[in-house]
Amino acid sequence: MRKIVIAGNWKMFKTQREASEFLQKFMPELENTPEEREVLLCAPFTALGILSKSLHNSRVQLGAQNVHWEDEGAYTGEISGSMLTEVGVRYVIVGHSERRQYFGETDETVNQRLLAAQRHSLTPILCVGETKQQRDAGDTELLITTQLKKDLVEVDQQNLVIAYEPIWAIGTGDTCEATEANRVIGLIRSQLKVPDVPIQYGGSVKPNNIDEIMAQPEIDGALVGGASLEPASFARIVNYQ
Ligand code: 13P
């Protein structure tokens, strides 16, 4: 059985106070959430400490949004694996398209970060996905296959989550058709050595499309941006039918 992983990616949103307020409304909504669904919040670094305390012994896991490839060193503005595990982080997003697009992340640095995450017993969530231009040119399959090949060099696929996030669907309200997301995720799975790696869909996941997305046989969860910022909306997603 493949694991179901529903993750909120808060990006650069929420102060500590806002994070605490979110939990007060969100946690009571999880009373009837099926046990086997892994629920996690990938928060900004500054909110991790306070979330970790509040989430201790709860069913919600904590995730970060980046990790450096070295264990320590002169890397201003970066964060190490042990800094994350010390505050109770279990998952880390690696290679998000916003990191690739705005901060010069390459397949080589993504690969280094994946290896570092695993060295620290964090489960990385590797993001892959094509731009609109690449899709229109018919390059989706080639792009994704190439990303996977380069990003996963020597990565242990037993401790990995992958998120298929078509860039044109992120923050646009323009969700990828569920059946098309299912097709691409099937393609991703066919490239893996370990077939039960959980593969999420991400890109304008909302309360009104999550049921259809999760009904697809290849899709094992969601990586949710905007709709994870509001407790009721993320709770509806986590409690998909
Ligand atoms: P949205 O859900 O806001 O489209 O963001 C998706 C995303 O980038 C999650 O990592």
CSV table of C-alpha atoms and ligand atoms in Angstrom, one decimal:
chain,number,residue,atom,x,y,z
A,1,MET,CA,0.0,0.0,0.0
A,2,ARG,CA,1.3,3.4,-1.0
A,3,LYS,CA,1.3,6.1,1.7
A,4,ILE,CA,-1.1,9.1,1.3
A,5,VAL,CA,0.7,12.4,2.1
A,6,ILE,CA,-1.2,15.6,2.2
A,7,ALA,CA,1.1,18.6,2.8
A,8,GLY,CA,0.6,22.3,3.2
A,9,ASN,CA,3.4,24.5,1.8
A,10,TRP,CA,3.1,27.8,3.5
A,11,LYS,CA,5.9,29.4,1.4
A,12,MET,CA,6.8,32.8,2.8
A,13,PHE,CA,3.6,33.2,4.8
A,14,LYS,CA,2.8,33.2,8.5
A,15,THR,CA,4.5,34.7,11.6
A,16,GLN,CA,4.7,32.6,14.7
A,17,ARG,CA,1.6,34.1,16.0
A,18,GLU,CA,-0.3,33.4,12.8
A,19,ALA,CA,1.0,29.9,12.8
A,20,SER,CA,-0.4,29.3,16.3
A,21,GLU,CA,-3.7,30.8,15.4
A,22,PHE,CA,-3.9,28.5,12.4
A,23,LEU,CA,-3.4,25.4,14.6
A,24,GLN,CA,-6.1,26.4,17.1
A,25,LYS,CA,-8.7,26.2,14.3
A,26,PHE,CA,-7.1,23.5,12.3
A,27,MET,CA,-6.4,20.7,14.8
A,28,PRO,CA,-10.0,20.2,15.9
A,29,GLU,CA,-11.0,19.5,12.3
A,30,LEU,CA,-8.8,16.4,12.2
A,31,GLU,CA,-10.7,14.4,14.7
A,32,ASN,CA,-12.2,12.1,12.0
A,33,THR,CA,-9.4,12.2,9.5
A,34,PRO,CA,-8.5,8.6,8.6
A,35,GLU,CA,-5.3,7.5,10.5
A,36,GLU,CA,-3.4,6.4,7.4
A,37,ARG,CA,-3.3,9.8,5.9
A,38,GLU,CA,0.0,11.6,6.7
A,39,VAL,CA,-0.7,15.3,7.2
A,40,LEU,CA,2.1,17.8,7.3
A,41,LEU,CA,2.8,21.5,7.4
A,42,CYS,CA,5.9,22.9,5.6
A,43,ALA,CA,6.3,26.2,7.4
A,44,PRO,CA,8.9,29.0,7.3
A,45,PHE,CA,12.0,28.4,9.4
A,46,THR,CA,10.9,30.9,12.1
A,47,ALA,CA,7.6,29.2,12.8
A,48,LEU,CA,9.1,25.7,13.1
A,49,GLY,CA,10.0,25.9,16.8
A,50,ILE,CA,6.6,27.0,18.0
A,51,LEU,CA,4.8,24.6,15.7
A,52,SER,CA,7.0,21.7,16.9
A,53,LYS,CA,6.0,22.4,20.5
A,54,SER,CA,2.3,22.6,19.6
A,55,LEU,CA,2.4,19.5,17.4
A,56,HIS,CA,4.3,17.3,19.8
A,57,ASN,CA,2.4,14.0,20.1
A,58,SER,CA,-0.2,15.1,17.5
A,59,ARG,CA,-0.8,13.4,14.1
A,60,VAL,CA,0.5,16.4,12.1
A,61,GLN,CA,4.1,16.2,11.0
A,62,LEU,CA,6.4,19.2,10.5
A,63,GLY,CA,8.2,20.0,7.2
A,64,ALA,CA,10.6,22.7,6.1
A,65,GLN,CA,11.0,24.2,2.7
A,66,ASN,CA,14.8,23.9,2.1
A,67,VAL,CA,17.9,22.3,3.4
A,68,HIS,CA,21.6,22.9,2.6
A,69,TRP,CA,23.9,20.1,1.2
A,70,GLU,CA,26.7,20.7,3.8
A,71,ASP,CA,26.3,19.9,7.4
A,72,GLU,CA,27.6,23.3,8.5
A,73,GLY,CA,29.7,26.1,7.1
A,74,ALA,CA,29.9,29.6,5.7
A,75,TYR,CA,26.7,29.6,3.8
A,76,THR,CA,24.9,32.8,4.8
A,77,GLY,CA,21.1,32.5,4.6
A,78,GLU,CA,21.0,28.7,4.4
A,79,ILE,CA,20.0,26.0,6.9
A,80,SER,CA,21.4,22.6,7.8
A,81,GLY,CA,19.7,19.2,8.3
A,82,SER,CA,20.6,19.0,12.0
A,83,MET,CA,19.2,22.5,12.6
A,84,LEU,CA,15.9,21.2,11.2
A,85,THR,CA,15.8,17.8,12.9
A,86,GLU,CA,16.7,19.5,16.3
A,87,VAL,CA,13.3,21.3,16.1
A,88,GLY,CA,11.4,18.2,15.2
A,89,VAL,CA,11.2,18.5,11.4
A,90,ARG,CA,10.6,15.2,9.6
A,91,TYR,CA,10.1,16.3,5.9
A,92,VAL,CA,11.7,18.9,3.7
A,93,ILE,CA,10.6,20.3,0.3
A,94,VAL,CA,13.5,20.2,-2.2
A,95,GLY,CA,13.7,21.7,-5.7
A,96,HIS,CA,10.4,23.6,-5.6
A,97,SER,CA,9.9,25.5,-8.9
A,98,GLU,CA,10.1,28.8,-7.0
A,99,ARG,CA,13.6,27.8,-5.8
A,100,ARG,CA,14.6,26.8,-9.3
A,101,GLN,CA,13.1,29.9,-10.9
A,102,TYR,CA,14.1,32.7,-8.5
A,103,PHE,CA,17.1,31.4,-6.5
A,104,GLY,CA,19.1,29.6,-9.1
A,105,GLU,CA,18.5,26.0,-7.9
A,106,THR,CA,19.7,23.5,-10.5
A,107,ASP,CA,19.3,19.8,-10.8
A,108,GLU,CA,22.8,19.4,-9.4
A,109,THR,CA,22.0,21.4,-6.2
A,110,VAL,CA,18.7,19.7,-5.9
A,111,ASN,CA,20.4,16.4,-5.9
A,112,GLN,CA,22.9,17.5,-3.3
A,113,ARG,CA,20.1,18.8,-1.1
A,114,LEU,CA,18.2,15.5,-1.4
A,115,LEU,CA,21.2,13.5,-0.4
A,116,ALA,CA,21.8,15.8,2.6
A,117,ALA,CA,18.2,15.5,3.7
A,118,GLN,CA,18.4,11.8,3.7
A,119,ARG,CA,21.7,11.8,5.5
A,120,HIS,CA,19.9,13.6,8.3
A,121,SER,CA,17.0,11.1,8.2
A,122,LEU,CA,14.6,13.8,6.8
A,123,THR,CA,12.2,12.6,4.1
A,124,PRO,CA,12.6,14.9,1.1
A,125,ILE,CA,9.7,16.0,-1.1
A,126,LEU,CA,11.2,16.4,-4.5
A,127,CYS,CA,9.3,18.8,-6.8
A,128,VAL,CA,9.3,18.3,-10.5
A,129,GLY,CA,7.2,19.9,-13.3
A,130,GLU,CA,7.2,21.7,-16.6
A,131,THR,CA,6.5,25.3,-17.6
A,132,LYS,CA,3.6,26.3,-19.9
A,133,GLN,CA,6.1,26.8,-22.7
A,134,GLN,CA,7.6,23.3,-22.3
A,135,ARG,CA,4.1,21.8,-22.2
A,136,ASP,CA,3.0,23.6,-25.3
A,137,ALA,CA,6.1,22.5,-27.1
A,138,GLY,CA,5.3,18.8,-26.2
A,139,ASP,CA,8.4,18.6,-23.9
A,140,THR,CA,6.6,17.6,-20.7
A,141,GLU,CA,7.7,14.0,-20.7
A,142,LEU,CA,11.3,14.7,-21.7
A,143,LEU,CA,11.6,17.5,-19.1
A,144,ILE,CA,10.3,15.4,-16.3
A,145,THR,CA,12.3,12.3,-17.2
A,146,THR,CA,15.5,14.5,-17.3
A,147,GLN,CA,14.7,16.2,-14.0
A,148,LEU,CA,14.2,12.8,-12.3
A,149,LYS,CA,17.3,11.3,-13.8
A,150,LYS,CA,19.6,14.2,-12.6
A,151,ASP,CA,17.9,14.9,-9.3
A,152,LEU,CA,17.8,11.3,-8.1
A,153,VAL,CA,21.4,10.3,-8.6
A,154,GLU,CA,22.3,8.0,-5.6
A,155,VAL,CA,19.1,9.1,-3.8
A,156,ASP,CA,17.5,6.4,-1.6
A,157,GLN,CA,14.0,5.9,-3.1
A,158,GLN,CA,12.8,4.1,0.0
A,159,ASN,CA,12.8,7.5,1.9
A,160,LEU,CA,11.3,9.9,-0.7
A,161,VAL,CA,8.2,11.7,-1.7
A,162,ILE,CA,7.8,13.2,-5.1
A,163,ALA,CA,5.4,16.1,-6.0
A,164,TYR,CA,4.4,16.7,-9.6
A,165,GLU,CA,3.8,20.4,-9.8
A,166,PRO,CA,3.2,21.8,-13.3
A,167,ILE,CA,4.5,25.3,-13.0
A,168,TRP,CA,1.7,26.8,-15.0
A,169,ALA,CA,-0.8,25.4,-12.5
A,170,ILE,CA,0.9,27.0,-9.4
A,171,GLY,CA,-0.9,29.9,-7.9
A,172,THR,CA,-2.9,30.4,-11.1
A,173,GLY,CA,-6.2,28.7,-10.3
A,174,ASP,CA,-5.5,26.8,-13.5
A,175,THR,CA,-5.4,23.3,-12.1
A,176,CYS,CA,-4.1,20.5,-14.3
A,177,GLU,CA,-6.9,18.1,-15.3
A,178,ALA,CA,-7.0,15.3,-12.8
A,179,THR,CA,-6.7,12.7,-15.5
A,180,GLU,CA,-3.7,14.4,-17.0
A,181,ALA,CA,-2.0,14.7,-13.6
A,182,ASN,CA,-2.7,11.0,-13.1
A,183,ARG,CA,-1.1,10.3,-16.5
A,184,VAL,CA,2.1,12.3,-15.8
A,185,ILE,CA,2.4,10.8,-12.3
A,186,GLY,CA,2.1,7.3,-13.8
A,187,LEU,CA,5.0,8.3,-16.1
A,188,ILE,CA,7.0,9.5,-13.1
A,189,ARG,CA,6.3,6.2,-11.3
A,190,SER,CA,7.5,4.2,-14.4
A,191,GLN,CA,10.9,5.9,-14.1
A,192,LEU,CA,11.4,4.9,-10.4
A,193,LYS,CA,13.2,1.9,-9.0
A,194,VAL,CA,10.9,1.8,-6.0
A,195,PRO,CA,7.2,1.7,-7.2
A,196,ASP,CA,5.6,2.7,-3.9
A,197,VAL,CA,7.2,6.1,-3.6
A,198,PRO,CA,4.3,8.4,-2.7
A,199,ILE,CA,3.7,10.9,-5.6
A,200,GLN,CA,1.7,14.0,-4.9
A,201,TYR,CA,0.0,16.4,-7.3
A,202,GLY,CA,0.5,20.2,-6.6
A,203,GLY,CA,-0.8,23.3,-8.4
A,204,SER,CA,-4.1,25.1,-7.4
A,205,VAL,CA,-5.3,22.3,-5.3
A,206,LYS,CA,-8.5,23.6,-3.6
A,207,PRO,CA,-11.4,22.2,-1.5
A,208,ASN,CA,-13.5,22.0,-4.7
A,209,ASN,CA,-11.1,19.8,-6.7
A,210,ILE,CA,-9.4,17.7,-4.1
A,211,ASP,CA,-11.9,14.8,-4.3
A,212,GLU,CA,-11.5,14.4,-8.0
A,213,ILE,CA,-7.7,14.6,-7.7
A,214,MET,CA,-7.5,12.0,-4.9
A,215,ALA,CA,-9.9,9.7,-6.8
A,216,GLN,CA,-7.1,9.1,-9.4
A,217,PRO,CA,-5.3,5.8,-9.0
A,218,GLU,CA,-1.8,7.1,-9.4
A,219,ILE,CA,-2.1,10.2,-7.2
A,220,ASP,CA,-1.0,9.6,-3.6
A,221,GLY,CA,-1.6,13.0,-2.1
A,222,ALA,CA,-1.3,16.8,-2.6
A,223,LEU,CA,1.2,19.6,-2.1
A,224,VAL,CA,-1.0,22.6,-1.3
A,225,GLY,CA,0.1,26.2,-1.4
A,226,GLY,CA,-2.6,29.0,-1.1
A,227,ALA,CA,-5.4,26.7,0.1
A,228,SER,CA,-3.3,25.5,3.0
A,229,LEU,CA,-3.1,28.9,4.6
A,230,GLU,CA,-6.7,29.0,5.8
A,231,PRO,CA,-7.6,26.3,8.4
A,232,ALA,CA,-11.0,25.4,7.1
A,233,SER,CA,-9.9,25.1,3.6
A,234,PHE,CA,-6.8,23.0,4.4
A,235,ALA,CA,-9.0,20.8,6.7
A,236,ARG,CA,-11.4,20.2,3.9
A,237,ILE,CA,-8.5,19.1,1.6
A,238,VAL,CA,-7.1,16.8,4.3
A,239,ASN,CA,-10.6,15.3,4.8
A,240,TYR,CA,-11.1,14.7,1.1
A,241,GLN,CA,-13.9,12.2,0.3
B,1,13P,P1,-0.8,26.7,-5.0
B,1,13P,O1,-1.6,25.6,-4.3
B,1,13P,O2,-1.0,28.0,-4.4
B,1,13P,O3,-1.1,26.7,-6.5
B,1,13P,O4,0.7,26.3,-4.8
B,1,13P,C1,1.2,25.0,-5.2
B,1,13P,C2,2.6,24.9,-4.7
B,1,13P,O5,3.5,25.5,-5.2
B,1,13P,C3,2.8,24.0,-3.6
B,1,13P,O6,4.1,23.7,-3.4
